[in-house]
CSV table of C-alpha atoms in Angstrom, one decimal:
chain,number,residue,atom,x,y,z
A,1224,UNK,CA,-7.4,12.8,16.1
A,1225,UNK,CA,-4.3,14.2,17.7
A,1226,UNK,CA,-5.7,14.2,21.0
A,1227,UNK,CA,-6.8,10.6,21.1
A,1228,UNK,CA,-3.3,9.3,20.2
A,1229,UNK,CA,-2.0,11.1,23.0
A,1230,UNK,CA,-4.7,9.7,25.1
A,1231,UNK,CA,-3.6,6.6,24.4
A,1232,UNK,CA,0.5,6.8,25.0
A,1233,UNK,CA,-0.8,8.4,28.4
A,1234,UNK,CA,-2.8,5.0,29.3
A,1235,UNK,CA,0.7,3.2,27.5
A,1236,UNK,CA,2.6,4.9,30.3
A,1237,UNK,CA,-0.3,4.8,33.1
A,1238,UNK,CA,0.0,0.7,32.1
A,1239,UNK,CA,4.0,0.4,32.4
A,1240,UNK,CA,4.2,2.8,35.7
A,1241,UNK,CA,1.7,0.2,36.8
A,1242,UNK,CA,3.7,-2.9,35.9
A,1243,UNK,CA,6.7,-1.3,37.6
A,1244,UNK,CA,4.8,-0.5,40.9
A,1245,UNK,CA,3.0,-3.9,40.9
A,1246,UNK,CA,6.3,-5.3,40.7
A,1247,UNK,CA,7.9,-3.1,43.3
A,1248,UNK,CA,4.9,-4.1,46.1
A,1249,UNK,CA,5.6,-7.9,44.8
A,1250,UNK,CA,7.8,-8.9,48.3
A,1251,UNK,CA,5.1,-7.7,50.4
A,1252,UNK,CA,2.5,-9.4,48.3
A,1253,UNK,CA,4.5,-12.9,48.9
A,1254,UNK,CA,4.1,-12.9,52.6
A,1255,UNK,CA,2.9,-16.7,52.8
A,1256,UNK,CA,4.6,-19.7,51.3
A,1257,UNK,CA,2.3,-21.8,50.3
A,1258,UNK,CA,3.0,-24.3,47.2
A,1259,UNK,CA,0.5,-24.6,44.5
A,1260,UNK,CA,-0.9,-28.0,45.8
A,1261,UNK,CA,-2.0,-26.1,48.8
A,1262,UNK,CA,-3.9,-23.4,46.8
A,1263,UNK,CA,-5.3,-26.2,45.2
A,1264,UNK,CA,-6.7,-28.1,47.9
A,1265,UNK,CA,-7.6,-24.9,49.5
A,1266,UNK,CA,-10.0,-23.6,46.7
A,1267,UNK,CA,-11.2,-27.5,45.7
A,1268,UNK,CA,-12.2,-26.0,42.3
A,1269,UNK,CA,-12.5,-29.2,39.7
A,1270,UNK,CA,-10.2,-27.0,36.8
A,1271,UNK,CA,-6.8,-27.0,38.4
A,1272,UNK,CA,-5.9,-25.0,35.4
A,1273,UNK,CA,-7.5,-22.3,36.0
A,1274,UNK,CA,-6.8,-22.3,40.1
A,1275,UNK,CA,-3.2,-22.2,39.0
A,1276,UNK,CA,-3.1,-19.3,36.2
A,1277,UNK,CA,-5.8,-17.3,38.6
A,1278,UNK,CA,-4.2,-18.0,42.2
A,1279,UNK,CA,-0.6,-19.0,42.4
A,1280,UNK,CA,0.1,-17.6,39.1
A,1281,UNK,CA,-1.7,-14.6,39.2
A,1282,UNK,CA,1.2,-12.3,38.3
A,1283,UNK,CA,2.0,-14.1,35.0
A,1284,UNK,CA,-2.0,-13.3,34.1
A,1285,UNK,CA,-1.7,-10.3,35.0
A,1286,UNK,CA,1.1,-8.7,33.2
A,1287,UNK,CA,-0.2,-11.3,29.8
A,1288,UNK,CA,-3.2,-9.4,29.6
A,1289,UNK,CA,-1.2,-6.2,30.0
A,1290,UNK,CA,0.5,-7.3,27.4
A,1291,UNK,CA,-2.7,-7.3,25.0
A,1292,UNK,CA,-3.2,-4.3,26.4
A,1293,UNK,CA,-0.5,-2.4,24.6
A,1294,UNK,CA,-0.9,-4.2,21.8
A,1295,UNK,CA,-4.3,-2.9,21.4
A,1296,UNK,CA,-2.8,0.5,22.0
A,1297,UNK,CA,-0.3,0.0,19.3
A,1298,UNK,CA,-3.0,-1.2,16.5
A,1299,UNK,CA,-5.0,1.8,17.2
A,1300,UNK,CA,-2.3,4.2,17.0
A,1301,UNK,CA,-1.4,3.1,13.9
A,1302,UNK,CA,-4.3,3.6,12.2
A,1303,UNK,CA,-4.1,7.1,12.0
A,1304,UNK,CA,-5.9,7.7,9.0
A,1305,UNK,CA,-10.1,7.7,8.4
A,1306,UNK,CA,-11.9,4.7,7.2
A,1307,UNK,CA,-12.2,3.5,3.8
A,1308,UNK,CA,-15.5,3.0,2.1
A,1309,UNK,CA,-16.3,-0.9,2.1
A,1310,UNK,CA,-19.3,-2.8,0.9
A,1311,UNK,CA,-20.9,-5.3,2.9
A,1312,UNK,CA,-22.0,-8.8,2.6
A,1313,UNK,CA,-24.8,-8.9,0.7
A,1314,UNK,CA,-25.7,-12.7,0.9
A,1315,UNK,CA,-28.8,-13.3,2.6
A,1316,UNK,CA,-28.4,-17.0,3.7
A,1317,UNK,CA,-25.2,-16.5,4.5
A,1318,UNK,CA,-26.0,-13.5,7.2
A,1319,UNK,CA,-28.4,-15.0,8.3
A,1320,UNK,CA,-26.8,-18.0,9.7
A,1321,UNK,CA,-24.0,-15.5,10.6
A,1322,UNK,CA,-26.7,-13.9,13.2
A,1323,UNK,CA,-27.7,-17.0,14.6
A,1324,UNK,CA,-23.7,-18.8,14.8
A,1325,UNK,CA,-23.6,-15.3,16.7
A,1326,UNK,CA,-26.1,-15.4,19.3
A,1327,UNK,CA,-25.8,-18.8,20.3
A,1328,UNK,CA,-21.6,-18.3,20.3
A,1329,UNK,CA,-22.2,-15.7,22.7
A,1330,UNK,CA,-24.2,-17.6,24.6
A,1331,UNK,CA,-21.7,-20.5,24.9
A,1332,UNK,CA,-18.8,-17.5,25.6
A,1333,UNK,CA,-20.9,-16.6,28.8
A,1334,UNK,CA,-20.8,-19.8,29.9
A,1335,UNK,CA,-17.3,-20.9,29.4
A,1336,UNK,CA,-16.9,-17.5,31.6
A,1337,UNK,CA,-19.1,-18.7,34.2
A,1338,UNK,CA,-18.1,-22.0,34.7
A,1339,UNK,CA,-14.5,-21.5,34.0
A,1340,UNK,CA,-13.4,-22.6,37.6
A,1341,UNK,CA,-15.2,-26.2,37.3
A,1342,UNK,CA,-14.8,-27.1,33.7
A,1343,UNK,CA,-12.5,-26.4,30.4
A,1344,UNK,CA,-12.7,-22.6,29.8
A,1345,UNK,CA,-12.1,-19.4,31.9
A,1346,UNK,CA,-11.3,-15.9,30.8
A,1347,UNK,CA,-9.4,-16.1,28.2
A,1348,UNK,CA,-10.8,-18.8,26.0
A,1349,UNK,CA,-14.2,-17.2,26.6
A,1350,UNK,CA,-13.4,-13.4,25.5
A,1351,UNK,CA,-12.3,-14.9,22.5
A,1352,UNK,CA,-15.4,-17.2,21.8
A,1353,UNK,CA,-17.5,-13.6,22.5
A,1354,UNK,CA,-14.8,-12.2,20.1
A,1355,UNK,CA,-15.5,-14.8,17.4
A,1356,UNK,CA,-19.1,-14.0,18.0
A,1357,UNK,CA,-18.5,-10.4,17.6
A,1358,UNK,CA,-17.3,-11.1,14.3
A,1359,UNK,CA,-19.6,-12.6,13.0
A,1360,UNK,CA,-22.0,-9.7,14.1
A,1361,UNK,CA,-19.8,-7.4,12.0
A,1362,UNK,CA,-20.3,-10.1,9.1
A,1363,UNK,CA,-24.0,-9.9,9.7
A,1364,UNK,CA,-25.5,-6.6,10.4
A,1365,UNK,CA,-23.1,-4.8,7.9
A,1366,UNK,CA,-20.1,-2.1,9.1
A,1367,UNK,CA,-22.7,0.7,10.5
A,1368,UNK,CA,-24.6,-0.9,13.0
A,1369,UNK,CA,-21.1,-2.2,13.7
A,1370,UNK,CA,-20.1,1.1,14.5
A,1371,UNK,CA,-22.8,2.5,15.9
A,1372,UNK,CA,-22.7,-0.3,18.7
A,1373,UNK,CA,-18.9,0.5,19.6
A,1374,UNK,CA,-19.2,4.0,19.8
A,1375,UNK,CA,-22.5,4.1,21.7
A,1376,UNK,CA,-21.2,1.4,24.2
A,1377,UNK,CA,-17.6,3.3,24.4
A,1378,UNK,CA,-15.6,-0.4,24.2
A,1379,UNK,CA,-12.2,1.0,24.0
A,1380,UNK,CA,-13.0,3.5,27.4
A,1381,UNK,CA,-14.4,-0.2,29.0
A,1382,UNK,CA,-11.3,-1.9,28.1
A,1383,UNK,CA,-9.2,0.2,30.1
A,1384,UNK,CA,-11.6,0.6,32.9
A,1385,UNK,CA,-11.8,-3.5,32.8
A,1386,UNK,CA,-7.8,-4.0,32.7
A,1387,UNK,CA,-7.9,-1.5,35.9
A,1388,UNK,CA,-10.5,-3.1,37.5
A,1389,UNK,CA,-8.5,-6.8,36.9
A,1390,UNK,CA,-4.6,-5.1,38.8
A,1391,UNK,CA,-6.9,-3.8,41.5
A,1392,UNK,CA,-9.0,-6.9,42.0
A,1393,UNK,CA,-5.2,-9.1,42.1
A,1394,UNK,CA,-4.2,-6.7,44.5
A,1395,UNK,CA,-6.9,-7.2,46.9
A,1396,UNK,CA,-6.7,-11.0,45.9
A,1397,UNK,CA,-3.3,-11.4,47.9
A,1398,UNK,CA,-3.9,-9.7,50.5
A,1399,UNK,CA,-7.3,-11.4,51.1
A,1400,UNK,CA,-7.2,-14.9,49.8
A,1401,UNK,CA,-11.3,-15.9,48.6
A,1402,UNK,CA,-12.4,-19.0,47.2
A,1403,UNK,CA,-14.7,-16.7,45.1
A,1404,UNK,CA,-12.5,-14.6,43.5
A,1405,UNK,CA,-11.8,-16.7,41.2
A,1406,UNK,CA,-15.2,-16.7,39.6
A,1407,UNK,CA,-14.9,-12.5,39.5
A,1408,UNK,CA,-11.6,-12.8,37.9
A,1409,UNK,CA,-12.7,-14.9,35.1
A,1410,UNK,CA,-15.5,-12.8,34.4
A,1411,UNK,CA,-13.2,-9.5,34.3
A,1412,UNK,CA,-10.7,-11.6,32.4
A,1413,UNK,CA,-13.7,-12.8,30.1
A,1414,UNK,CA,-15.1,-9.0,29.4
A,1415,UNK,CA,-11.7,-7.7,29.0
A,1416,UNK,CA,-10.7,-10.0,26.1
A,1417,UNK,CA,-13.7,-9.7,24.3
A,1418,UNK,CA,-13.2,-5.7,24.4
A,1419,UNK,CA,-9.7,-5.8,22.8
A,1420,UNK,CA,-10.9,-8.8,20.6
A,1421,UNK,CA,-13.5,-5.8,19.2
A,1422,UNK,CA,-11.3,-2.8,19.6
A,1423,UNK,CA,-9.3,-5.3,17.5
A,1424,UNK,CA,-11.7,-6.5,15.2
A,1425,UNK,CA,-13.2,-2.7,14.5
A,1426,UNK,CA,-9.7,-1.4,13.6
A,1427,UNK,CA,-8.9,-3.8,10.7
A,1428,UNK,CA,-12.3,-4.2,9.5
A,1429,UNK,CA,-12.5,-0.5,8.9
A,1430,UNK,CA,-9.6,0.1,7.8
A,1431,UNK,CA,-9.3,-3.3,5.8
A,1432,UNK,CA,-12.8,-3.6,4.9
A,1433,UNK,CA,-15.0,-6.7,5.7
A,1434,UNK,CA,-13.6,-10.0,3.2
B,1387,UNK,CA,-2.5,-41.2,17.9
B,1388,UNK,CA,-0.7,-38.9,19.2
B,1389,UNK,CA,2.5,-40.0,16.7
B,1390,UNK,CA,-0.1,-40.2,13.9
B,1391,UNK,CA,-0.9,-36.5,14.7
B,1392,UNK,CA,2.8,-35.7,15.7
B,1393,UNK,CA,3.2,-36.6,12.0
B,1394,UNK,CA,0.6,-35.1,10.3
B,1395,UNK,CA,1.6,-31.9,12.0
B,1396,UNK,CA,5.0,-31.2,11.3
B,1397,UNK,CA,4.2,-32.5,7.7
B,1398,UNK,CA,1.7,-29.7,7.2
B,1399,UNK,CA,3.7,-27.2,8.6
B,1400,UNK,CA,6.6,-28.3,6.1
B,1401,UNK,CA,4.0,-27.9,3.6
B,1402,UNK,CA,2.6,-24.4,4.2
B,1403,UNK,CA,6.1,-23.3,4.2
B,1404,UNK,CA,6.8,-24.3,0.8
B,1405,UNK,CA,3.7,-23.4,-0.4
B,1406,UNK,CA,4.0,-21.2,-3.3
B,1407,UNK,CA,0.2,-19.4,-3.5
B,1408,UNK,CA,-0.6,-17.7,-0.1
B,1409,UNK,CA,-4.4,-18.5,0.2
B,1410,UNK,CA,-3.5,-21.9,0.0
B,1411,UNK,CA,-0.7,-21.5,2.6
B,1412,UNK,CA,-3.5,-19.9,5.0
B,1413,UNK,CA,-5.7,-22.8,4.5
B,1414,UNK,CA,-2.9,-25.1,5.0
B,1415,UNK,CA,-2.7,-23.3,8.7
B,1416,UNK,CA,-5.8,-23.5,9.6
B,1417,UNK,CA,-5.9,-27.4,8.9
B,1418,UNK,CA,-2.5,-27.3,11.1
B,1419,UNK,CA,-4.3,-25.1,14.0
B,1420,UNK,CA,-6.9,-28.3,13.9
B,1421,UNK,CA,-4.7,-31.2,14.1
B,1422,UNK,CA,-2.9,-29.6,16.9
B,1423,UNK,CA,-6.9,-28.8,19.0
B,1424,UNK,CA,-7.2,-32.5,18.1
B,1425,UNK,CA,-3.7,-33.4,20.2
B,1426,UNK,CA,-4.3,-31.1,22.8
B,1427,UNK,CA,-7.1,-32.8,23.7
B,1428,UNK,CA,-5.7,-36.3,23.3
B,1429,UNK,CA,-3.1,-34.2,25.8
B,1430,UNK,CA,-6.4,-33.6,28.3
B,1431,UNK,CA,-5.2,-30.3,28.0
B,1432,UNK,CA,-9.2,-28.9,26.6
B,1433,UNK,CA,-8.6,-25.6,27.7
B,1434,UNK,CA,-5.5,-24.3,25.7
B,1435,UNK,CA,-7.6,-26.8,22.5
B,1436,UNK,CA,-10.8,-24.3,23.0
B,1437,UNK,CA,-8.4,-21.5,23.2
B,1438,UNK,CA,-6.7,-22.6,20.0
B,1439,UNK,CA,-9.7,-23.4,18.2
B,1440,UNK,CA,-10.8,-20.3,18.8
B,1441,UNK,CA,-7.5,-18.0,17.8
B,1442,UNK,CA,-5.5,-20.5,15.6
B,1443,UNK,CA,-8.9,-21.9,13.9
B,1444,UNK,CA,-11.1,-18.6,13.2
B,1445,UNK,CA,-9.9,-15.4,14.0
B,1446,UNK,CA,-6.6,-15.6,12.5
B,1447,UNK,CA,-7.8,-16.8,9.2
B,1448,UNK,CA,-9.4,-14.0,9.3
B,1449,UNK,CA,-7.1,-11.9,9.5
B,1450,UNK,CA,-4.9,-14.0,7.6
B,1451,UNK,CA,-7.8,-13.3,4.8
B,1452,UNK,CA,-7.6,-9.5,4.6
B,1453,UNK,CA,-4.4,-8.9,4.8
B,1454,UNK,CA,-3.8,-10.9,2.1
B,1455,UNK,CA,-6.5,-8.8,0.1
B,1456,UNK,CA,-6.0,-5.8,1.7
B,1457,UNK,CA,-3.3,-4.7,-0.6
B,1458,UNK,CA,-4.6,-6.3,-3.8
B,1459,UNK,CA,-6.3,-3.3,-5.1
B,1460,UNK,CA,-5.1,0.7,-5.8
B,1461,UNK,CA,-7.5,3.0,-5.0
B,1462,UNK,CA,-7.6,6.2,-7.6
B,1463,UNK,CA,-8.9,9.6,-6.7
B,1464,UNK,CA,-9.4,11.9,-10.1
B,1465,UNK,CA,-10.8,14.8,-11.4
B,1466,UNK,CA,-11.2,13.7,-14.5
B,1467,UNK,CA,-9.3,16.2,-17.6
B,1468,UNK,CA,-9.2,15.9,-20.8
B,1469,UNK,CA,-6.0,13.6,-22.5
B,1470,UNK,CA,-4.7,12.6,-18.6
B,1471,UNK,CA,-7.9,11.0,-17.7
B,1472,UNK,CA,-11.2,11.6,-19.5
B,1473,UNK,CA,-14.1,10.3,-18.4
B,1474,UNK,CA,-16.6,8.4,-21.1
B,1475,UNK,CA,-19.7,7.0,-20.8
B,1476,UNK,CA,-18.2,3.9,-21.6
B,1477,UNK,CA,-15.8,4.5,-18.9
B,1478,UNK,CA,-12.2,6.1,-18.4
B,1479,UNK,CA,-9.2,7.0,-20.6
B,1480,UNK,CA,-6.7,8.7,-20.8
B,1481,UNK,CA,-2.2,8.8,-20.1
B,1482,UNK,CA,-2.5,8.1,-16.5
B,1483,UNK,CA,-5.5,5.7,-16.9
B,1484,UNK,CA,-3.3,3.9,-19.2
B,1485,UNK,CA,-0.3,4.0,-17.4
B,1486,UNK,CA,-1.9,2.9,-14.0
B,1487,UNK,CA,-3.8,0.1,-15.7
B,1488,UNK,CA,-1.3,-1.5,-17.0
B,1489,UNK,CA,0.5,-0.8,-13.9
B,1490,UNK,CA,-1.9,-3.1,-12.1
B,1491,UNK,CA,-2.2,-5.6,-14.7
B,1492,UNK,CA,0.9,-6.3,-14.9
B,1493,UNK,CA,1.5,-6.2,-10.7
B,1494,UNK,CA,-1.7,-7.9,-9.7
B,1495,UNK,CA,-3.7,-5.3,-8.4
B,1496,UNK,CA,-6.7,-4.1,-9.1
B,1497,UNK,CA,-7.8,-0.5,-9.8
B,1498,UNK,CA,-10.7,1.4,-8.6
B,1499,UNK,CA,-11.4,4.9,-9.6
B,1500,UNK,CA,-13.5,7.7,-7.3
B,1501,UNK,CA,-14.5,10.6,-8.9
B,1502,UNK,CA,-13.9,14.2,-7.6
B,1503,UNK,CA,-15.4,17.5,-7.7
B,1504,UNK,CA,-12.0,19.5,-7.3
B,1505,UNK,CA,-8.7,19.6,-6.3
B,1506,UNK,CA,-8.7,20.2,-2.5
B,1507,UNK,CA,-11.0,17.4,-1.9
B,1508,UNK,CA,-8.1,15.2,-3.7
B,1509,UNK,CA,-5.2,16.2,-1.8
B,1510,UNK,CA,-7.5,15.6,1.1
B,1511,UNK,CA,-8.1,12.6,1.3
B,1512,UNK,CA,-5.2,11.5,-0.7
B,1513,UNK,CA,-3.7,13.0,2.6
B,1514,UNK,CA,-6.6,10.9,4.9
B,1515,UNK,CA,-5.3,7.9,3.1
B,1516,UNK,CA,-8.6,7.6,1.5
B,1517,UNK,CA,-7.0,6.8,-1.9
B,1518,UNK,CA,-3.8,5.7,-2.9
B,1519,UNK,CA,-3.1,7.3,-5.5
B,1520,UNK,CA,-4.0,11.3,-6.8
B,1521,UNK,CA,-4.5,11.7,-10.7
B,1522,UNK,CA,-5.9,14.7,-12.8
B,1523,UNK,CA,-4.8,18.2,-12.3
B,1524,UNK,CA,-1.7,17.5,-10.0
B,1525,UNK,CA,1.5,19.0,-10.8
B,1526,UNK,CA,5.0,19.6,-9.6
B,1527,UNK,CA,4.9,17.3,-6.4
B,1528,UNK,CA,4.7,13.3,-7.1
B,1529,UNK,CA,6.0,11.2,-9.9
B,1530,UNK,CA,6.6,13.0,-13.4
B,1531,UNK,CA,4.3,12.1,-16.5
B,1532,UNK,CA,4.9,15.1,-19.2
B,1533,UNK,CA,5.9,18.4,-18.9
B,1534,UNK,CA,3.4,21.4,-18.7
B,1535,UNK,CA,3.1,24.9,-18.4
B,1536,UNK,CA,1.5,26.5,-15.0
B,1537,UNK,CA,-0.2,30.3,-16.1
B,1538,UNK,CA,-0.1,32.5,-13.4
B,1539,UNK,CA,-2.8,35.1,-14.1
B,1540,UNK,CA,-3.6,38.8,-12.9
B,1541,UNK,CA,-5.8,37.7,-10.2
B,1542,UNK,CA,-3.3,36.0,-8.6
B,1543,UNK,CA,-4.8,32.3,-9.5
B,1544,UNK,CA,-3.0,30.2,-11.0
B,1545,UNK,CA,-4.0,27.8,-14.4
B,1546,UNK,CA,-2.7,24.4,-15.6
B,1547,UNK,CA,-2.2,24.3,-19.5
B,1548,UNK,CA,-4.8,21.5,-19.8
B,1549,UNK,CA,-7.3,23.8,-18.3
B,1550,UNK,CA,-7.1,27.2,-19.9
B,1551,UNK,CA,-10.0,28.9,-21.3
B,1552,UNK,CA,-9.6,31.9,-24.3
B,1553,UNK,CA,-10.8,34.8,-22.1
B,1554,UNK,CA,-8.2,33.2,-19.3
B,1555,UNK,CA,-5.0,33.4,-22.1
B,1556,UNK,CA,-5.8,37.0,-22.4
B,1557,UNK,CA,-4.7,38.0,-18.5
B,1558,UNK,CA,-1.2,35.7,-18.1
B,1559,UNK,CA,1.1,37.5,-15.8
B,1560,UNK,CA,3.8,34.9,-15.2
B,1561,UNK,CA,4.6,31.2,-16.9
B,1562,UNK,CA,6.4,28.4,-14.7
B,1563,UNK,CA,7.5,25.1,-16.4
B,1564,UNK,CA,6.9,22.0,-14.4
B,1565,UNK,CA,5.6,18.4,-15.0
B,1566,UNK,CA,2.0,17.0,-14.4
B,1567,UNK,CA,2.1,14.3,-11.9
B,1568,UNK,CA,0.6,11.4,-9.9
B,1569,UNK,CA,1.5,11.5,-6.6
B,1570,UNK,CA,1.3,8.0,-4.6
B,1571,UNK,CA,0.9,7.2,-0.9
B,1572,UNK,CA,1.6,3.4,-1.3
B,1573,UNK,CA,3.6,1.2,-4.2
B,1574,UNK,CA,5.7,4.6,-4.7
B,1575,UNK,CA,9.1,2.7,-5.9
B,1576,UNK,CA,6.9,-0.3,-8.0
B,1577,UNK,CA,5.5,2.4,-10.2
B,1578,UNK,CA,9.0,4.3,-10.7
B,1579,UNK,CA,10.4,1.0,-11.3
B,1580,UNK,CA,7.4,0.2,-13.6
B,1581,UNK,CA,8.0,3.7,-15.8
B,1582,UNK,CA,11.4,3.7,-15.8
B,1583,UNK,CA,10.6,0.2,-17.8
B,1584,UNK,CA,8.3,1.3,-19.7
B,1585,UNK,CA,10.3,3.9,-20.7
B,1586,UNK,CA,13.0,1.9,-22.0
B,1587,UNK,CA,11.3,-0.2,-24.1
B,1588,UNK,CA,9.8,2.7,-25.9
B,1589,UNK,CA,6.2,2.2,-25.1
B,1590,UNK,CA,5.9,5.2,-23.0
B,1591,UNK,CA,6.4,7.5,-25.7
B,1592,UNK,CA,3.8,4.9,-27.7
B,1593,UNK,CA,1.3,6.2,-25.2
B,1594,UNK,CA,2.2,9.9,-25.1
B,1595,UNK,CA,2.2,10.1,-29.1
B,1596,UNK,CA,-0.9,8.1,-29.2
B,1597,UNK,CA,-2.8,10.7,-27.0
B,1598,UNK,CA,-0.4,14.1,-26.9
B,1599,UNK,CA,-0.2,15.5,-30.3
């Protein structure tokens, strides 16, 4: 146990070195001086919401889901103790709708990722739909299959190779303006948030127990 | 619309703050969360209303929801012993039984008891934060019930009062005088508080005399 809380401040530090550099390279990055109505007749995207929080804004996106970042860290540092035993939900109609509110939420989550440059949506709003839908999984299929699925799928290792993969991809971003990276950002953004939403969600309910 | 919603909102807000029970203030929160998806949209602003549907709406009633429970029951690890918690078929009894029940009676909690084999695996998980509280054969450390007599014997073991045998009398080397006691990861100061009460009124002596003579 000792060894993954220090695995974690590591990644804590490894996150605010980060912020400090991508701040540091930030006059370099702002080489042109283009408004936000330019970016936004550039791209021609129909959500000018999201062109603005994923091109001219990028910075404050970034450093928000940093943010979450460390708050994740925080919750699971905390924790340091084992589980408590917990009962599941043993209602049958009720898990049962549970599993099917879950697959068709996820479903919708995808696409509010995918189309997230055209309509209402994007990243953030979507990681939390596949979040919701997460939970309802937990609800459903009971604590150990819960488990099982976060451990074999190693969701708190993919969060932080996801948040990576989000500074790199905004790095490249300035430097080489795409009308297309908007579409990868919101999916990173949309696989990112639905990690911590789980690393979230695993850490209270075992520790907490389900309701 | 929008001042009709305007309204509604800062009304309900007003209202979950005065609300006395918390479930009800948590519902009240979640019908605030809707009204403000609802002017959000009248806003055209559908993106942040998804987003707060999502957060505001479901997941942090959720959350809302077991943290409010979380804490509403004490966990009790024992090895059950005779007079400080026997075990029954009918179920448990006992000083500390009584003591801790009425604890939680009388502080809203409620109690639930796991059985164990021996002392280590107490302390253990007592120490894991698997329980909350440890009862039985704990002495010296933790909060002070009635006093007791530790037998150190040839073999270097050592022997609570409550759990000497005859041929185990025979080989005493050494006596210490300490207290038997529940020690408490959570609701430490409540329970002092809660004795010290007790105590006072006279009942605590009730319930030693009732099962120490």
């Amino acid at each position: 146990m000792k060894s993954s809380i220090s695995t974690h401040v590591k990644f804590a530090a490894l996150i605010i070195t980060s912020a400090l550099v991508f701040s540091a390279v930030l006059p370099w990055l702002h080489t042109s001086d283009r408004t936000a109505l330019d970016i936004l007749k550039e791209t021609g995207y129909s959500n000018t919401t999201a062109t603005i929080y994923l091109k001219s804004r990028m910075l404050d996106t970034v450093f928000e889901v940093l943010v979450f970042s460390l708050v994740i860290i925080g919750l699971s540092t905390h924790h340091k103790s084992k589980g408590r035993y917990h009962e599941d939900i043993k209602d049958d109609v009720f898990t049962n709708i549970a599993k099917i509110a879950s697959f068709f939420l996820m479903i919708a989550s995808l696409y509010l990722a995918l189309t997230g440059h055209l309509f209402p949506g994007g990243g953030f709003t979507a990681g939390v739909t596949g979040g919701t839908a997460i939970l309802l999984m937990a609800i459903s299929s009971g604590f150990d299959k819960f488990e099982s699925n976060f451990k074999r799928l190693k969701v708190d290792v993919l969060e932080k190779i996801l948040i990576s993969a989000i500074i790199i991809s905004s790095l490249i971003e300035f430097r080489l303006p795409s009308q297309r990276f908007i579409i990868l950002q919101n999916v990173l953004i949309y696989f990112k948030v639905m990690a911590g939403t789980w690393i979230v969600l695993y850490n209270l309910i075992k520790y907490r127990g389900i309701v | 619309m929008r001042e009709i919603l305007g309204i509604g909102m800062v009304t309900i807000a007003l209202a979950t703050l005065f609300q006395k029970s918390v479930l009800r203030a948590v519902m009240l929160r979640l019908v605030l969360s809707i009204l403000a998806v609802a002017l959000y949209t009248v806003y055209m602003a559908p993106d942040v209303g998804l987003a707060e549907a999502m957060i505001g709406a479901l997941l942090m009633t959720y959350v809302y929801m077991l943290l409010i429970k979380s804490p509403r029951s004490i966990i009790v690890g024992v090895v059950p012993l005779k007079i400080l918690f026997e075990k029954h078929p009918w179920g448990f009894d006992g000083i500390e039984y009584v003591l801790l029940e009425r604890f939680a009676k009388s502080h809203g909690y409620s109690l639930e008891i796991i059985e164990y084999e021996n002392e280590s695996d107490l302390l253990e998980s007592l120490k894991n934060g698997e329980i909350d509280a440890a009862c039985g054969p704990v002495h010296t450390q933790g909060i002070q019930i009635i006093p007791t007599k530790i037998f150190v014997l040839e073999d270097g073991h050592e022997k609570d009062f409550l759990r000497m045998s005859e041929e185990d009398s025979k080989r005493i080397v050494n006596v210490k005088e300490t207290f038997y006691t529940i020690l408490m990861s959570e609701h430490v100061e409540e329970f002092q508080d809660f004795l010290e009460n007790l105590k006072r009124s006279g009942e605590f002596d009730e319930i030693i005399y009732k099962y120490a003579r």
